[in-house]
């Protein structure tokens, strides 16, 4: 499997496991072992530890195949110790083999900025390439209902009502601006959704007045789906040109939705589950296009979950010596460039991590904030080595707090699980992906290689 994480501050090595998480996130099949000491100069080195599941020692042949991965827990300890050095905490003699590189340490201020957005639906809405303040002023108070519902009992409904009134007022005042922001070809559909949104708000008001707390969250979800639909109807075509060297690759020029059906083994409470995943080609057209093309080739059907350690779930390493998809037309592994969209930019960054570019304070459009964030695994030292191995981030840790994520800017996020994401935590190594099927958006896939193969 390909390593997942790659953080670029230390270098480790260890004897086992698949290329999975590196601190860099790498392909599964590799593991690296711990060094034994660390000093101030070595902290400036690139953190290049691979993380992976912790398996027992293997035979020499297995070890040779799996020599580059790392345990994420080990990485967490490493980073915590390294940051301790920067903060002036005495160094601990636990690591070794780190090499110095004249590279500045990221400004820690960026790691503690603002309250993070963790809802995958909200992250996808804010990632759309639109600039319409009026619809955002409707969206925000509707999203704030989630926080209001954290108050116990029916008292929460008073806050919900304030959120709803604010959203209704914003919609009434900004409706003309919202409609003017719709793409001409989608205006009729957008206006229809606005009508449903207004009617839905009236229904939510009735729910609040009847003090039916349990009905609030489902109605809120419905209203936000209407908002998201209106916002998508503001996008007129694909907003930029992909660099020429990648224009012939499968490209997702827009969004697509897929359902991943997984057969769960040895779990009396769960036999199978279906995960709905939204792929975002606006911010990762090459990465999302590559995945969707593989889905249409049925590449993942019948494949097992290959890593599940409480931090990530990973799959995509095919049987045999190859660690990615072998393109039948070339008989070589098809790889894609590292692709990261930065806030404020119109085109993604290709081929380099944000750290390598010195963009330490840059924020990514698709951050590792949500449970079920989906991204590409890759080789630790090769930014452009991703092929077919993908992973889903499960939870926050010392390494991956929302809005302070060591993965942001190093791995290409291209989608989020939007339904049943909490069930990812129940998956185990050996559970089987029965199928991944496209629900919508296949018409947004340009240059599909599966059609050529067919």
Coordinates of C-alpha atoms in Angstrom, one line a residue:
X1 CA 0.0 0.0 0.0
X2 CA 1.1 3.6 -0.4
X3 CA 2.2 5.6 2.6
X4 CA -0.2 8.2 3.8
X5 CA 1.1 11.0 5.9
X6 CA 4.4 12.7 5.4
X7 CA 5.3 15.5 7.7
X8 CA 8.8 16.5 6.8
X9 CA 10.5 17.1 10.1
X10 CA 12.1 13.7 11.1
X11 CA 13.2 10.6 9.4
X12 CA 12.5 7.2 11.0
X13 CA 12.8 3.6 10.0
X14 CA 11.3 0.4 11.3
X15 CA 11.0 -3.2 10.3
X16 CA 7.4 -3.9 9.3
X17 CA 4.1 -3.2 7.7
X18 CA 2.4 -2.0 4.6
X19 CA 2.8 1.4 2.9
X20 CA 0.2 3.2 5.0
X21 CA 0.5 6.3 7.0
X22 CA 3.7 7.9 7.0
X23 CA 4.1 11.0 8.9
X24 CA 3.9 11.7 5.7
X25 CA 0.9 9.8 4.6
X26 CA 2.2 7.2 2.3
X27 CA 1.1 4.1 0.5
X28 CA 0.5 0.9 2.5
X29 CA 3.2 -1.8 2.5
X30 CA 6.0 0.0 4.4
X31 CA 7.0 0.9 7.9
X32 CA 9.9 2.7 9.3
X33 CA 11.4 2.3 12.8
X34 CA 12.2 4.9 15.4
X35 CA 15.4 6.7 15.8
X36 CA 16.7 7.2 19.3
X37 CA 17.6 10.8 19.8
X38 CA 16.7 14.3 18.7
X39 CA 18.4 17.6 19.1
X40 CA 17.6 21.2 18.3
X41 CA 19.3 21.2 14.9
X42 CA 17.6 18.0 13.8
X43 CA 14.2 19.6 14.6
X44 CA 14.7 21.8 11.6
X45 CA 14.9 18.7 9.4
X46 CA 12.1 17.6 7.3
X47 CA 9.7 15.4 9.2
X48 CA 9.6 12.3 7.1
X49 CA 8.3 9.6 9.3
X50 CA 5.9 7.1 7.8
X51 CA 3.0 5.8 9.8
X52 CA 1.3 2.5 9.6
X53 CA -0.4 -0.2 11.5
X54 CA 1.6 -1.9 14.1
X55 CA 2.1 -5.5 13.0
X56 CA 4.4 -8.1 14.4
X57 CA 7.9 -8.8 12.8
X58 CA 7.6 -10.4 9.4
X59 CA 9.7 -12.6 7.2
X60 CA 12.6 -10.9 5.3
X61 CA 10.6 -10.9 2.1
X62 CA 7.7 -9.2 3.7
X63 CA 10.0 -6.8 5.5
X64 CA 11.6 -5.8 2.3
X65 CA 8.2 -5.1 0.7
X66 CA 7.0 -3.1 3.7
X67 CA 9.9 -1.1 4.9
X68 CA 8.6 2.4 4.7
X69 CA 5.6 3.1 7.0
X70 CA 5.0 4.5 10.4
X71 CA 2.6 4.3 13.3
X72 CA 0.6 7.5 13.6
X73 CA 0.8 7.3 17.4
X74 CA 4.6 7.2 17.1
X75 CA 4.4 10.3 14.9
X76 CA 2.2 12.1 17.3
X77 CA 4.8 11.6 20.1
X78 CA 7.5 12.8 17.7
X79 CA 5.7 16.0 16.8
X80 CA 4.8 16.7 20.4
X81 CA 8.4 16.4 21.4
X82 CA 9.6 18.4 18.5
X83 CA 7.1 21.2 19.2
X84 CA 8.2 21.0 22.8
X85 CA 11.7 21.9 21.7
X86 CA 10.5 25.0 19.9
X87 CA 8.6 26.0 23.0
X88 CA 11.7 25.7 25.1
X89 CA 10.8 22.4 26.9
X90 CA 13.9 20.4 27.6
X91 CA 14.7 17.9 24.9
X92 CA 14.0 14.2 25.5
X93 CA 16.5 11.6 24.3
X94 CA 14.1 9.5 22.3
X95 CA 14.9 9.9 18.6
X96 CA 17.8 9.5 16.3
X97 CA 18.7 9.7 12.6
X98 CA 17.1 13.1 12.0
X99 CA 18.9 15.1 9.4
X100 CA 19.2 18.9 9.4
X101 CA 17.8 21.0 6.6
X102 CA 17.8 24.7 6.5
X103 CA 14.1 25.0 6.4
X104 CA 12.1 27.4 8.7
X105 CA 9.6 26.0 11.1
X106 CA 5.9 26.9 10.4
X107 CA 4.5 29.7 12.3
X108 CA 2.5 28.2 15.2
X109 CA 0.0 31.0 15.0
X110 CA -1.6 29.4 12.0
X111 CA -2.2 26.3 14.0
X112 CA -4.5 27.9 16.5
X113 CA -6.5 30.2 14.3
X114 CA -10.3 30.5 14.6
X115 CA -12.9 27.9 15.4
X116 CA -12.8 25.0 12.9
X117 CA -15.6 24.0 10.7
X118 CA -15.9 20.2 11.1
X119 CA -19.2 19.4 9.3
X120 CA -18.5 17.9 5.9
X121 CA -21.5 19.5 4.3
X122 CA -20.4 23.0 5.5
X123 CA -16.9 22.4 4.3
X124 CA -18.2 21.5 0.9
X125 CA -20.4 24.6 0.7
X126 CA -17.7 27.0 1.7
X127 CA -15.3 25.3 -0.8
X128 CA -17.5 26.2 -3.8
X129 CA -16.0 28.8 -6.1
X130 CA -18.6 31.5 -5.5
X131 CA -18.6 34.9 -4.0
X132 CA -22.2 35.7 -3.0
X133 CA -22.4 37.3 0.5
X134 CA -26.2 37.2 0.5
X135 CA -26.5 33.4 0.4
X136 CA -23.7 33.0 2.9
X137 CA -25.7 35.1 5.3
X138 CA -28.6 32.7 5.0
X139 CA -26.3 29.7 5.3
X140 CA -24.4 30.7 8.5
X141 CA -27.4 31.0 10.9
X142 CA -28.9 27.7 9.6
X143 CA -25.6 26.0 10.3
X144 CA -25.5 27.6 13.8
X145 CA -28.6 25.6 14.7
X146 CA -26.2 22.7 15.3
X147 CA -24.6 24.6 18.1
X148 CA -27.9 25.7 19.5
X149 CA -29.1 22.1 19.7
X150 CA -26.2 21.3 22.1
X151 CA -28.2 23.0 24.8
X152 CA -30.2 20.4 26.8
X153 CA -33.9 20.0 26.5
X154 CA -36.4 22.4 24.8
X155 CA -34.4 25.4 26.0
X156 CA -32.4 24.9 22.8
X157 CA -35.4 25.8 20.8
X158 CA -35.3 29.4 21.8
X159 CA -31.8 29.7 20.3
X160 CA -32.9 27.7 17.2
X161 CA -35.7 30.2 16.7
X162 CA -33.3 33.1 16.8
X163 CA -31.1 31.4 14.3
X164 CA -34.1 30.8 12.0
X165 CA -35.3 34.3 12.2
X166 CA -31.9 35.6 11.3
X167 CA -31.7 33.3 8.3
X168 CA -35.3 34.2 7.2
X169 CA -34.5 37.9 7.5
X170 CA -31.3 37.5 5.4
X171 CA -33.1 35.5 2.8
X172 CA -35.9 38.1 2.5
X173 CA -33.4 41.0 2.3
X174 CA -30.9 39.3 0.0
X175 CA -33.1 37.3 -2.3
X176 CA -32.6 39.6 -5.3
X177 CA -28.8 39.5 -4.9
X178 CA -29.0 35.7 -4.5
X179 CA -31.0 35.3 -7.7
X180 CA -28.7 37.7 -9.6
X181 CA -25.8 35.4 -8.6
X182 CA -27.3 32.3 -10.2
X183 CA -25.7 31.1 -13.4
X184 CA -28.0 31.9 -16.3
X185 CA -28.2 28.2 -17.4
X186 CA -29.2 27.2 -13.8
X187 CA -31.3 30.1 -12.8
X188 CA -34.7 28.3 -13.1
X189 CA -33.5 25.4 -10.9
X190 CA -32.0 27.8 -8.4
X191 CA -35.2 29.9 -8.1
X192 CA -37.1 26.6 -7.5
X193 CA -34.7 25.7 -4.7
X194 CA -35.1 29.1 -3.1
X195 CA -38.9 28.5 -3.1
X196 CA -38.4 25.2 -1.3
X197 CA -36.0 26.9 1.1
X198 CA -38.6 29.5 2.0
X199 CA -41.3 26.9 2.5
X200 CA -39.0 24.8 4.6
X201 CA -38.1 27.7 6.9
X202 CA -41.8 28.2 7.5
X203 CA -42.1 24.5 8.4
X204 CA -39.2 24.7 10.7
X205 CA -40.8 27.7 12.4
X206 CA -43.9 25.5 13.1
X207 CA -41.7 22.7 14.5
X208 CA -40.1 25.2 16.9
X209 CA -43.4 26.6 18.0
X210 CA -44.7 23.1 18.6
X211 CA -41.6 22.4 20.7
X212 CA -40.8 19.3 18.7
X213 CA -37.1 19.3 19.3
X214 CA -36.3 15.9 17.6
X215 CA -37.7 17.2 14.3
X216 CA -35.3 20.2 14.2
X217 CA -32.1 18.5 13.0
X218 CA -33.7 16.6 10.1
X219 CA -35.4 19.8 8.8
X220 CA -32.1 21.8 9.3
X221 CA -30.3 19.2 7.1
X222 CA -33.0 19.6 4.4
X223 CA -32.7 23.3 4.4
X224 CA -29.0 23.3 4.1
X225 CA -29.2 20.9 1.2
X226 CA -31.4 23.5 -0.5
X227 CA -28.8 26.2 0.3
X228 CA -26.0 24.1 -1.0
X229 CA -28.0 23.4 -4.2
X230 CA -28.5 27.2 -4.7
X231 CA -24.8 27.8 -4.2
X232 CA -23.9 25.1 -6.7
X233 CA -26.3 26.8 -9.2
X234 CA -24.1 29.9 -8.9
X235 CA -21.1 28.1 -10.5
X236 CA -21.1 28.7 -14.2
X237 CA -19.0 26.0 -15.8
X238 CA -15.6 25.0 -14.6
X239 CA -13.8 28.1 -13.3
X240 CA -10.2 27.6 -14.5
X241 CA -7.9 25.7 -16.9
X242 CA -6.0 22.7 -15.5
X243 CA -2.3 23.0 -16.3
X244 CA -1.5 21.7 -19.8
X245 CA 0.6 18.7 -18.6
X246 CA -2.5 17.3 -16.8
X247 CA -5.2 18.2 -19.3
X248 CA -5.4 14.7 -20.8
X249 CA -5.8 12.9 -17.5
X250 CA -9.3 12.0 -16.2
X251 CA -10.6 15.3 -14.7
X252 CA -13.6 15.8 -12.6
X253 CA -14.8 19.3 -13.7
X254 CA -17.4 19.8 -10.9
X255 CA -18.6 17.4 -8.3
X256 CA -19.7 13.8 -8.1
X257 CA -21.4 11.7 -5.5
X258 CA -20.7 8.0 -5.0
X259 CA -22.0 5.3 -2.6
X260 CA -19.4 2.9 -1.2
X261 CA -20.9 -0.4 0.1
X262 CA -18.8 -2.3 2.6
X263 CA -19.3 -5.8 3.9
X264 CA -18.4 -5.8 7.6
X265 CA -17.0 -9.0 9.1
X266 CA -17.1 -10.3 12.6
X267 CA -19.3 -7.5 13.9
X268 CA -22.6 -8.7 15.4
X269 CA -24.0 -5.1 15.3
X270 CA -23.2 -4.3 11.7
X271 CA -23.3 -6.5 8.6
X272 CA -22.9 -3.9 5.9
X273 CA -23.0 -0.2 5.5
X274 CA -23.2 2.3 2.7
X275 CA -21.0 5.5 2.8
X276 CA -22.0 8.4 0.7
X277 CA -19.0 10.4 -0.5
X278 CA -19.0 13.7 -2.3
X279 CA -16.0 14.2 -4.6
X280 CA -14.9 17.8 -5.1
X281 CA -13.5 18.4 -8.6
X282 CA -13.7 22.2 -8.3
X283 CA -10.8 22.1 -5.9
X284 CA -9.1 18.8 -6.9
X285 CA -10.0 18.0 -10.5
X286 CA -7.1 15.7 -11.2
X287 CA -7.3 13.8 -7.9
X288 CA -11.1 13.4 -7.9
X289 CA -11.1 12.6 -11.6
X290 CA -8.5 9.8 -11.1
X291 CA -10.6 8.3 -8.3
X292 CA -13.9 8.5 -10.2
X293 CA -12.2 6.9 -13.3
X294 CA -11.0 4.0 -11.1
X295 CA -14.5 3.7 -9.6
X296 CA -16.0 3.3 -13.1
X297 CA -13.3 0.6 -13.8
X298 CA -14.6 -1.2 -10.7
X299 CA -11.0 -1.1 -9.4
X300 CA -12.1 -1.0 -5.8
X301 CA -14.9 -3.6 -6.0
X302 CA -14.0 -6.6 -3.9
X303 CA -11.0 -4.9 -2.4
X304 CA -10.4 -5.2 1.3
X305 CA -9.9 -2.5 3.9
X306 CA -6.1 -2.6 4.3
X307 CA -5.6 -0.4 7.3
X308 CA -7.9 0.6 10.2
X309 CA -6.1 1.7 13.3
X310 CA -8.5 4.3 14.8
X311 CA -6.8 7.2 13.1
X312 CA -7.3 6.3 9.4
X313 CA -9.0 3.8 7.2
X314 CA -7.1 3.0 4.1
X315 CA -7.5 0.9 0.9
X316 CA -6.5 0.9 -2.8
X317 CA -3.4 -1.3 -2.8
X318 CA -4.0 -4.0 -5.5
X319 CA -2.9 -7.6 -5.3
X320 CA 0.6 -8.3 -6.6
X321 CA 3.8 -6.2 -6.5
X322 CA 2.3 -3.0 -7.9
X323 CA 1.2 -0.4 -5.3
X324 CA -1.2 1.4 -7.6
X325 CA -3.3 1.2 -10.7
X326 CA -1.5 -0.3 -13.7
X327 CA -2.8 1.5 -16.8
X328 CA -3.5 -1.3 -19.4
X329 CA -2.6 1.1 -22.2
X330 CA 0.9 1.7 -20.9
X331 CA 1.4 -1.3 -18.6
X332 CA 2.8 1.2 -16.1
X333 CA 1.5 2.6 -12.8
X334 CA -0.7 5.6 -13.4
X335 CA 0.3 8.3 -11.0
X336 CA -1.1 11.8 -10.4
X337 CA 0.5 15.0 -9.1
X338 CA 0.0 16.3 -5.6
X339 CA -2.9 18.8 -5.9
X340 CA -3.8 21.4 -3.3
X341 CA -6.2 24.3 -3.6
X342 CA -5.2 27.2 -1.3
X343 CA -7.7 29.7 0.0
X344 CA -7.7 32.9 -2.1
X345 CA -6.3 31.2 -5.1
X346 CA -8.1 30.3 -8.3
X347 CA -6.0 27.3 -9.4
X348 CA -4.6 24.5 -7.3
X349 CA -0.9 24.2 -6.5
X350 CA 0.6 21.2 -8.2
X351 CA 3.6 19.0 -7.5
X352 CA 4.8 20.5 -4.2
X353 CA 3.6 20.6 -0.6
X354 CA 2.7 24.0 0.8
X355 CA 5.6 23.6 3.2
X356 CA 8.1 23.1 0.4
X357 CA 6.7 26.3 -1.2
X358 CA 7.1 28.2 2.1
X359 CA 3.4 28.8 2.4
X360 CA 3.2 28.0 6.1
X361 CA 0.3 30.3 6.8
X362 CA -1.8 29.3 3.8
X363 CA -5.1 27.6 4.4
X364 CA -6.4 24.9 2.2
X365 CA -9.9 24.9 0.6
X366 CA -10.4 21.3 1.6
X367 CA -8.9 20.9 5.1
X368 CA -8.6 17.7 7.1
X369 CA -11.3 19.0 9.5
X370 CA -14.1 16.5 9.2
X371 CA -14.4 12.9 10.4
X372 CA -14.2 11.0 7.1
X373 CA -12.0 13.5 5.2
X374 CA -10.9 11.6 2.0
X375 CA -7.4 12.0 0.6
X376 CA -4.7 10.3 -1.5
X377 CA -1.9 8.2 0.0
X378 CA 1.5 8.6 -1.6
X379 CA 5.1 7.7 -1.2
X380 CA 6.9 9.6 1.5
X381 CA 9.5 11.3 -0.6
X382 CA 7.6 11.6 -3.9
X383 CA 5.0 14.3 -4.0
X384 CA 3.7 13.1 -7.3
X385 CA 3.4 9.4 -6.6
X386 CA -0.3 9.0 -5.6
X387 CA -2.1 6.4 -7.8
X388 CA -5.0 4.4 -6.3
X389 CA -4.5 4.2 -2.5
X390 CA -6.9 6.4 -0.6
X391 CA -7.5 7.0 3.1
X392 CA -10.2 8.5 5.4
X393 CA -9.2 10.5 8.4
X394 CA -11.2 9.3 11.5
X395 CA -10.5 11.7 14.3
X396 CA -8.5 14.4 15.9
X397 CA -5.3 13.6 17.5
X398 CA -2.1 15.3 18.6
X399 CA -1.1 15.4 15.0
X400 CA -4.5 16.2 13.4
X401 CA -6.5 18.8 15.4
X402 CA -9.0 20.6 13.2
X403 CA -7.6 23.9 11.7
X404 CA -4.1 22.9 13.0
X405 CA -3.6 19.9 10.9
X406 CA -0.1 18.7 10.0
X407 CA -1.7 16.9 7.0
X408 CA -3.1 20.1 5.4
X409 CA -1.0 21.1 2.5
X410 CA 0.8 17.8 2.4
X411 CA -1.9 15.4 1.1
X412 CA -4.5 15.9 -1.5
X413 CA -8.0 16.0 -0.1
X414 CA -10.6 15.5 -2.7
X415 CA -13.8 14.7 -0.9
X416 CA -15.8 14.0 2.3
X417 CA -18.0 11.2 3.6
X418 CA -21.4 12.9 4.1
X419 CA -23.6 10.0 5.3
X420 CA -22.8 7.3 7.8
X421 CA -19.3 8.7 8.3
X422 CA -19.3 7.7 12.0
X423 CA -19.5 4.0 10.9
X424 CA -16.0 4.3 9.4
X425 CA -14.7 3.8 12.9
X426 CA -16.3 0.3 12.9
X427 CA -14.4 -0.9 9.8
X428 CA -11.5 -3.4 10.3
X429 CA -8.7 -4.7 8.1
X430 CA -10.3 -7.5 6.0
X431 CA -13.7 -5.9 5.6
X432 CA -14.6 -5.9 1.9
X433 CA -15.7 -3.0 -0.3
X434 CA -18.5 -4.8 -2.3
X435 CA -19.0 -1.9 -4.7
X436 CA -18.5 1.9 -5.3
X437 CA -21.3 3.2 -7.5
X438 CA -21.7 6.7 -8.9
X439 CA -24.9 8.4 -7.8
X440 CA -24.5 11.7 -9.7
X441 CA -21.9 13.8 -11.5
X442 CA -20.4 11.2 -13.9
X443 CA -21.1 13.7 -16.7
X444 CA -18.6 16.0 -15.1
X445 CA -15.8 13.5 -15.7
X446 CA -13.6 14.6 -18.7
X447 CA -11.2 12.3 -20.4
X448 CA -12.5 9.1 -18.8
X449 CA -9.9 6.3 -19.5
X450 CA -12.4 3.6 -18.6
X451 CA -14.3 4.3 -21.8
X452 CA -11.2 3.9 -23.8
X453 CA -10.5 0.6 -22.0
X454 CA -14.0 -0.5 -22.6

